[in-house]
Coordinates of C-alpha atoms in Angstrom, one line a residue:
M28 CA 84.9 86.9 121.3
K29 CA 87.6 89.0 122.9
L30 CA 91.1 87.7 123.1
L31 CA 93.0 89.0 126.1
P32 CA 96.7 89.2 126.7
A33 CA 98.3 86.2 128.3
V34 CA 99.6 86.2 131.8
L35 CA 103.0 84.6 131.7
G36 CA 104.4 85.5 128.4
L37 CA 102.7 84.0 125.5
V38 CA 99.8 85.6 123.8
L39 CA 98.5 85.9 120.4
L40 CA 95.9 86.8 118.1
V41 CA 93.9 89.8 117.3
L42 CA 91.1 89.6 114.7
N43 CA 89.2 92.2 112.9
P44 CA 86.2 93.6 111.1
N45 CA 85.1 96.3 108.7
G46 CA 82.8 95.5 105.8
V47 CA 84.5 94.8 102.5
E48 CA 83.7 92.1 100.0
A49 CA 85.9 89.0 100.4
R50 CA 87.9 88.2 97.3
P51 CA 87.9 84.9 95.5
A52 CA 91.3 83.2 95.0
P53 CA 93.0 85.0 92.1
T54 CA 93.2 83.1 88.9
G55 CA 96.5 81.2 88.8
G56 CA 97.2 82.4 92.3
H57 CA 98.2 78.9 93.5
E58 CA 100.0 78.0 90.4
K59 CA 102.5 75.2 90.9
K60 CA 105.7 75.0 88.9
P61 CA 106.9 71.5 87.9
S62 CA 109.9 71.6 90.3
S63 CA 108.0 73.0 93.3
A64 CA 107.1 71.2 96.4
T65 CA 103.6 70.6 97.7
F66 CA 103.0 72.7 100.8
F67 CA 100.7 71.9 103.8
V68 CA 100.2 74.5 106.5
F69 CA 99.1 74.0 110.1
G70 CA 98.7 76.5 112.8
D71 CA 96.8 79.7 113.8
D72 CA 96.3 83.2 112.6
F73 CA 100.0 83.6 111.8
A74 CA 99.3 81.2 108.9
D75 CA 95.5 81.3 108.3
N76 CA 94.5 82.5 104.8
G77 CA 90.8 81.9 104.9
N78 CA 89.7 79.1 107.2
L79 CA 88.0 81.4 109.7
P80 CA 84.8 82.4 107.9
P81 CA 83.6 85.9 107.2
T82 CA 80.5 87.1 109.1
D83 CA 77.9 89.8 108.7
P84 CA 78.2 92.0 110.7
V85 CA 82.0 91.7 111.0
T86 CA 83.3 90.6 114.4
Q87 CA 86.7 90.4 116.0
M88 CA 86.9 86.8 114.8
S89 CA 86.2 87.7 111.2
R90 CA 87.9 91.1 110.8
Q91 CA 90.5 89.6 108.5
W92 CA 87.8 89.5 105.8
A93 CA 87.2 93.3 106.1
Y94 CA 89.0 96.6 105.5
P95 CA 91.7 97.6 106.4
Y96 CA 93.0 94.0 106.2
G97 CA 94.3 93.2 102.8
S98 CA 94.6 97.0 102.0
N99 CA 98.0 96.5 100.3
Y100 CA 96.9 93.5 98.2
V101 CA 98.5 93.1 94.8
D102 CA 96.8 90.8 92.2
A103 CA 98.5 88.0 90.2
D104 CA 99.3 90.4 87.4
G105 CA 101.1 92.8 89.8
F106 CA 98.3 95.4 89.9
P107 CA 97.4 96.9 93.3
R108 CA 94.0 96.0 94.5
P109 CA 93.5 98.0 97.7
N110 CA 90.8 97.1 100.2
T111 CA 90.9 93.4 99.2
P112 CA 90.9 91.3 102.3
S113 CA 91.8 87.6 101.8
G114 CA 91.3 86.1 105.2
R115 CA 94.9 86.8 106.2
F116 CA 95.7 88.7 109.4
S117 CA 97.8 91.4 107.7
N118 CA 97.7 94.0 105.1
Y119 CA 98.9 91.6 102.4
K120 CA 101.2 88.6 102.6
I121 CA 102.0 86.4 105.7
Q122 CA 104.8 84.0 106.6
S123 CA 103.3 81.0 104.7
D124 CA 103.1 83.1 101.5
F125 CA 106.9 83.9 101.7
I126 CA 107.7 80.2 102.3
A127 CA 105.5 79.2 99.4
T128 CA 107.5 81.5 97.2
M129 CA 110.7 79.8 98.3
L130 CA 109.1 76.4 97.3
G131 CA 108.3 77.7 93.8
L132 CA 104.6 78.5 94.5
E133 CA 102.9 81.8 93.8
E134 CA 101.4 82.0 97.3
A135 CA 100.3 79.9 100.3
P136 CA 98.1 77.0 99.2
P137 CA 94.3 77.6 99.5
A138 CA 92.5 77.2 102.8
H139 CA 90.8 73.9 103.5
A140 CA 87.5 75.7 104.2
L141 CA 87.5 77.3 100.8
T142 CA 88.3 74.1 98.9
A143 CA 85.7 71.8 97.5
K144 CA 85.3 68.5 99.4
K145 CA 87.4 65.5 98.2
T146 CA 89.8 67.9 96.3
C147 CA 93.3 69.2 97.1
D148 CA 95.0 71.9 95.1
P149 CA 98.2 70.8 93.4
S150 CA 100.1 73.3 95.5
G151 CA 98.8 71.7 98.8
M152 CA 96.4 73.0 101.4
T153 CA 96.3 75.3 104.4
F154 CA 94.7 73.9 107.6
A155 CA 95.8 76.7 109.9
T156 CA 92.9 78.6 111.5
G157 CA 92.9 81.9 113.4
G158 CA 92.6 81.5 117.1
A159 CA 93.8 77.9 117.1
G160 CA 96.0 76.4 119.8
V161 CA 98.1 73.3 120.2
L162 CA 96.1 72.0 123.2
Q163 CA 93.3 74.5 123.3
S164 CA 91.9 77.2 121.0
T165 CA 90.2 80.5 121.7
S166 CA 86.9 79.0 120.6
H167 CA 85.6 75.4 120.7
E168 CA 84.8 75.8 117.0
V169 CA 88.4 76.4 116.1
P170 CA 90.4 73.2 115.5
V171 CA 93.4 72.5 117.6
L172 CA 96.6 71.1 116.0
A173 CA 95.6 67.4 116.4
K174 CA 92.3 68.1 114.8
Q175 CA 94.0 69.9 111.8
V176 CA 96.4 67.0 111.4
D177 CA 93.6 64.5 111.7
T178 CA 91.8 66.3 108.8
F179 CA 95.0 66.0 106.8
R180 CA 95.3 62.3 107.8
K181 CA 91.8 61.5 106.5
M182 CA 92.6 63.2 103.2
V183 CA 95.7 61.1 102.8
K184 CA 93.9 57.9 103.7
D185 CA 91.1 58.5 101.2
G186 CA 93.5 59.5 98.4
T187 CA 92.4 63.1 98.2
I188 CA 96.0 64.0 99.0
T189 CA 98.1 61.7 96.7
E190 CA 101.3 59.8 97.2
K191 CA 102.8 61.9 94.4
Q192 CA 102.0 65.1 96.3
L193 CA 103.5 63.7 99.5
S194 CA 106.7 62.5 97.8
H195 CA 108.0 66.1 97.6
S196 CA 106.1 67.8 100.4
V197 CA 106.9 70.4 103.1
A198 CA 104.7 71.1 106.1
L199 CA 104.7 74.3 108.2
V200 CA 103.5 74.1 111.8
A201 CA 103.1 77.8 112.9
F202 CA 101.6 78.5 116.3
S203 CA 102.1 81.9 118.1
G204 CA 100.8 81.5 121.6
N205 CA 97.1 81.0 121.9
D206 CA 97.6 78.2 124.4
Y207 CA 99.1 80.7 126.7
A208 CA 96.7 83.5 126.0
G209 CA 93.6 81.7 127.4
T210 CA 93.2 79.9 130.7
G211 CA 96.3 77.7 130.0
V212 CA 98.8 79.4 132.4
I213 CA 96.4 81.6 134.3
G214 CA 96.4 80.4 137.9
L215 CA 99.6 78.5 137.5
S216 CA 101.7 80.3 140.1
S217 CA 104.6 77.9 140.6
P218 CA 107.5 77.5 138.1
N219 CA 106.9 73.7 138.2
D220 CA 103.3 74.1 137.1
I221 CA 104.3 76.5 134.3
N222 CA 107.1 74.3 133.1
A223 CA 104.8 71.3 133.1
Y224 CA 102.2 73.1 131.0
I225 CA 104.7 74.3 128.5
G226 CA 106.0 70.7 128.4
K227 CA 102.5 69.5 127.5
V228 CA 102.3 72.0 124.7
T229 CA 105.7 71.2 123.2
K230 CA 105.2 67.4 123.5
E231 CA 101.9 67.8 121.6
I232 CA 103.6 69.7 118.8
A233 CA 106.3 66.9 118.7
A234 CA 103.6 64.1 118.6
N235 CA 101.8 65.8 115.7
V236 CA 105.1 66.4 113.8
D237 CA 105.8 62.6 114.1
Q238 CA 102.3 62.0 112.8
L239 CA 102.9 64.2 109.7
L240 CA 106.2 62.4 109.0
K241 CA 104.5 59.0 109.4
L242 CA 101.8 60.0 106.9
G243 CA 104.5 60.7 104.3
V244 CA 105.4 64.4 104.6
T245 CA 109.1 64.6 103.7
K246 CA 110.1 67.8 105.5
V247 CA 108.5 69.7 108.4
L248 CA 109.2 73.3 109.5
V249 CA 108.2 74.2 113.0
N250 CA 108.0 77.8 114.2
N251 CA 109.3 78.6 117.7
L252 CA 107.5 81.4 119.5
H253 CA 108.1 85.0 118.6
P254 CA 109.0 87.6 121.3
I255 CA 105.4 88.0 122.4
G256 CA 106.3 90.8 124.9
C257 CA 107.3 93.0 122.0
T258 CA 103.8 92.9 120.3
P259 CA 101.7 96.1 120.5
S260 CA 99.2 94.3 122.8
Y261 CA 101.9 94.5 125.4
T262 CA 103.9 97.6 124.5
R263 CA 100.7 99.7 124.4
T264 CA 100.8 100.1 128.1
N265 CA 104.1 101.9 128.0
N266 CA 103.3 104.0 124.9
Y267 CA 105.0 101.5 122.6
T268 CA 108.5 102.1 124.0
T269 CA 109.7 98.8 125.4
C270 CA 109.1 95.1 125.3
D271 CA 107.7 93.2 128.2
I272 CA 110.6 91.1 129.4
F273 CA 108.4 88.7 131.4
E274 CA 106.3 87.8 128.4
N275 CA 109.5 87.3 126.3
L276 CA 110.9 85.1 129.1
G277 CA 107.8 82.9 128.8
A278 CA 108.3 82.6 125.0
S279 CA 112.0 81.7 125.7
L280 CA 110.9 78.9 128.1
H281 CA 108.7 77.5 125.4
N282 CA 111.4 77.7 122.8
D283 CA 114.0 75.9 125.0
N284 CA 111.5 73.2 125.6
L285 CA 110.6 72.9 121.9
K286 CA 114.3 72.6 121.0
Q287 CA 114.7 69.7 123.5
V288 CA 111.8 67.7 122.1
M289 CA 112.8 68.3 118.5
T290 CA 116.5 67.7 118.7
S291 CA 116.6 64.0 117.7
K292 CA 114.0 64.3 114.9
K293 CA 115.2 63.9 111.3
N294 CA 113.7 66.0 108.5
V295 CA 112.4 68.6 111.0
Y296 CA 113.7 72.2 111.2
I297 CA 112.9 74.7 113.9
V298 CA 112.2 78.1 112.3
D299 CA 113.7 80.6 114.6
V300 CA 111.2 83.4 114.3
Y301 CA 112.1 84.5 117.9
T302 CA 115.5 85.7 116.8
A303 CA 114.3 87.0 113.4
F304 CA 111.7 89.2 115.2
T305 CA 114.1 90.2 118.0
N306 CA 116.8 91.4 115.5
I307 CA 114.2 93.9 114.3
V308 CA 112.1 95.0 117.2
D309 CA 114.2 94.5 120.3
H310 CA 117.7 95.9 120.3
V311 CA 119.8 98.5 122.0
A312 CA 118.8 102.1 121.1
G313 CA 120.7 103.2 118.0
K314 CA 121.8 99.7 117.1
G315 CA 120.2 97.1 114.9
S316 CA 120.5 95.7 111.4
E317 CA 119.7 97.4 108.2
L318 CA 116.5 95.4 108.2
S319 CA 115.6 96.9 111.5
K320 CA 116.4 100.5 110.5
Q321 CA 113.8 100.3 107.7
F322 CA 111.1 100.4 110.3
K323 CA 110.3 103.7 111.9
R324 CA 107.8 102.1 114.2
K325 CA 108.9 98.7 115.6
L326 CA 106.6 98.3 118.6
S327 CA 103.5 100.2 117.6
P328 CA 100.8 98.9 115.2
C329 CA 100.0 100.5 111.8
C330 CA 96.3 99.8 112.5
E331 CA 95.5 100.8 116.1
S332 CA 92.2 100.5 117.9
L333 CA 91.0 103.7 119.7
D334 CA 90.1 101.6 122.7
S335 CA 92.7 99.3 124.4
D336 CA 90.0 96.6 124.5
G337 CA 89.1 97.2 120.9
Y338 CA 90.6 95.9 117.7
C339 CA 91.9 97.0 114.3
G340 CA 88.9 97.3 111.9
Q341 CA 86.3 97.8 114.6
Q342 CA 83.2 99.8 113.7
G343 CA 80.8 101.7 115.9
E344 CA 77.0 101.4 115.7
S345 CA 77.2 103.1 112.4
S346 CA 79.5 101.5 109.7
A347 CA 80.7 105.0 109.0
E348 CA 82.1 105.2 112.6
L349 CA 85.6 103.7 112.6
L350 CA 87.0 102.9 116.0
Y351 CA 90.6 102.6 114.8
T352 CA 93.3 104.5 112.9
V353 CA 95.5 103.3 110.0
C354 CA 99.0 104.5 109.3
D355 CA 99.9 106.2 106.0
N356 CA 102.9 104.0 105.2
S357 CA 102.7 100.4 106.4
N358 CA 106.2 99.7 105.1
R359 CA 107.6 101.7 108.0
F360 CA 105.7 99.7 110.6
F361 CA 106.8 96.2 111.7
Y362 CA 103.4 95.3 113.2
W363 CA 100.1 95.6 111.4
D364 CA 97.8 95.2 114.4
D365 CA 98.1 94.3 118.1
M366 CA 99.8 91.0 117.3
H367 CA 100.5 90.4 113.6
P368 CA 103.3 91.7 111.4
T369 CA 102.7 93.8 108.3
H370 CA 103.6 92.5 104.9
A371 CA 106.9 94.4 105.2
G372 CA 107.5 93.0 108.7
W373 CA 107.0 89.4 107.5
E374 CA 109.2 90.1 104.5
A375 CA 112.0 91.3 106.7
V376 CA 111.7 88.3 109.0
M377 CA 111.7 85.8 106.1
K378 CA 114.6 87.5 104.5
Q379 CA 116.7 86.5 107.5
L380 CA 115.4 82.9 107.5
E381 CA 115.4 82.2 103.7
K382 CA 119.0 80.8 103.4
P383 CA 118.8 78.2 106.1
L384 CA 115.2 77.3 105.1
R385 CA 116.2 76.7 101.5
E386 CA 119.2 74.6 102.6
F387 CA 117.0 72.4 104.8
V388 CA 114.3 72.0 102.2
N389 CA 116.8 71.2 99.4
Q390 CA 119.0 68.8 101.4
A391 CA 118.7 65.1 100.4

């Protein structure tokens, strides 16, 4: 299915194909140190590491299992394993992997879909699924936030997730705009209608955060929305030169609303990805932090489809016909594809957020 840019200012995902064998989880890849927390991940393609299944042939909804996704993968022993897609929407690690490292884990916990029934890895579990939304997903087969949390609830109730795991647990709720990329705000012309819809989305996030805390999760991290108007899906129309201010305004409205509904909650921390992204991709010419200066290309993707309606990893009728191009050095690009950061992009974002995240997670 094709994902189209949002209207008001909040879009999201881009998914990709190109045949390459999917990798099994690396041996010891989810190793849990004695002092580390158990990590549970909810959300969409910003945090999915294998819940959307591979398909043959590859489609836009399964491209994360095919080349060039995972093309900068490094195995558990530190050896490069190029062309090793892992179900992540990037060339290697994503946000949840970097948070997992902060928690003492090797990488994000394994995907629910790749885990045997009635079992939970000691490191936790990832429920996030590409294309998911808070209220509505891009496909009826993709679980919304409440469905993901309900799956978690059932695993707690039947003892698959143990009280010991919950006693020192951290959850991440990472959504990046699918609710605004579909029919959500299309046709809502008045500010009142738009604000009411955003209010429904943020209240639903808050209700599910309450549910996670009630079920025994000790700390919850909630992403705000990134500056969607700076993603290549929006900057492509002006040759990747400037961000779409209206899209970013929409993200800001969501973030203001989210802050209001989260303010009074204990053991909940809003992860300010909006500011962390903006510090890198959207600043006055010639200005910006050292983190920003490492990226030669801030608004254009490393992997670019030849057709504006296409996607990274798309093939023609022949598998030898590639309908996309890939940059030579992904470390110089902030965005990997039309919507998702590169490994280097996520690393730069999380470097800014690491100190406050560690302080929140470690506080009594």
